[in-house]
Amino acid sequence: MSTFYEVLLPFYDEIFPANDKQISFLSSCFPAASTLLDVGAGTGNTAIALAAAGYHLTATEPEQGMLPKIIEKAARDRLPIRVLQHSMQQVSRVNERFDGIYCIGNTLPHLDNVQEVRVFLQDAYHRIKENGKLVIQTVNFEKVLLRHAYSFPVIEKETFRFTRQYKLQNGKIRFTATLEDHSDIYSNTLLLYPVTKNQLQSEMQECGFHSITAYGDYAKSPYNSEAPGLVIVAVK
C-alpha cells in the first residue's frame, strides 16, 4: 500500500515549488557561497535553487521516495548537493558544521512535542558555526489556535486539486491534506505540534541563539497573530 507521500510525489513539485520570495529571503540571511543544511528538503526545489545561486548544500529528507528526485535534479543541473536520508531527529548525525541551517515548509511541527523541538534546536545549534544562522518557517499556529481552524487556499491544476485544513484537537493540530486527481481521491490526516513564535523564541534563547527576529512572511512583513505564516531567524 502506498503512503500518502508516495501518492503525492508526482504532483509534489507543482504543489511545493521554490519561489522567488523564498529564495530571496534565504539568500538575504546567508552570505554568498555559504555552506547550508536543508532539513526536510522534500524533492529538493529550494536546495537546487540555492545551489544554483552558488551556495554549498547538504539536503536531508526522511522520505525515501523523495531522495532520488533531489539526486536527479542535482545531476541534471550539475550541482554538487550532498543528499542524506535523515529526519529532524537525526541532525546530530550530520558530521559537519554549517554557516546556516534552514527548516521550512512547515516541517518543524511534525515533531511531537516541545521536548523534541528543544532537542532539534540544540542539535541545530551545535551544527552551526559561530555567527551562523538558523531559519525556521511554519504555519502561523497562533492564528489556528485563536480560530480553532484554518484552511489554505485550494491548489487547483489541470491534473489535480489539493486542499489543506488545520483544526485544533486536544492541544494538537489535526492536519488533513487531500489530493484529488482524475481517477481517485487520496486523503491523509496527522497531528502536528502547534509551536508558536513566543515558544520558539524562548526555546532558541535557551539553546544560546540570539538576535532572534520573527516575520509574518518571506517579504519580511512584521509578525502578528493574523500573519499568514511565521518565519523566524536566529543567530548563533
Coordinates of N, CA and C in Angstrom, one line a residue, residues 19 58 100 116 140 146 154 191 222 227:
N19 N 10.0 29.4 -4.7 CA 9.5 30.6 -5.3 C 10.5 31.7 -5.0
T58 N 23.8 20.7 1.7 CA 23.6 19.4 2.1 C 22.1 19.3 2.4
G100 N 24.9 28.0 7.9 CA 23.5 28.2 8.2 C 22.7 26.9 8.0
E116 N 10.9 17.5 21.8 CA 11.5 17.1 20.6 C 11.9 18.4 19.8
N140 N 1.4 29.9 10.7 CA 1.2 30.7 11.9 C 0.2 30.1 12.8
L146 N -6.2 30.6 17.8 CA -7.2 31.6 18.0 C -8.5 31.2 17.4
V154 N -7.1 26.6 -1.9 CA -7.0 25.4 -2.7 C -6.0 25.5 -3.9
L191 N -1.4 14.5 13.3 CA -1.4 15.5 14.3 C -0.1 16.3 14.3
P222 N 6.2 42.5 9.2 CA 6.2 42.3 10.6 C 5.3 41.2 11.0
A227 N -0.8 37.1 10.9 CA 0.1 36.9 9.7 C -0.1 35.6 9.1

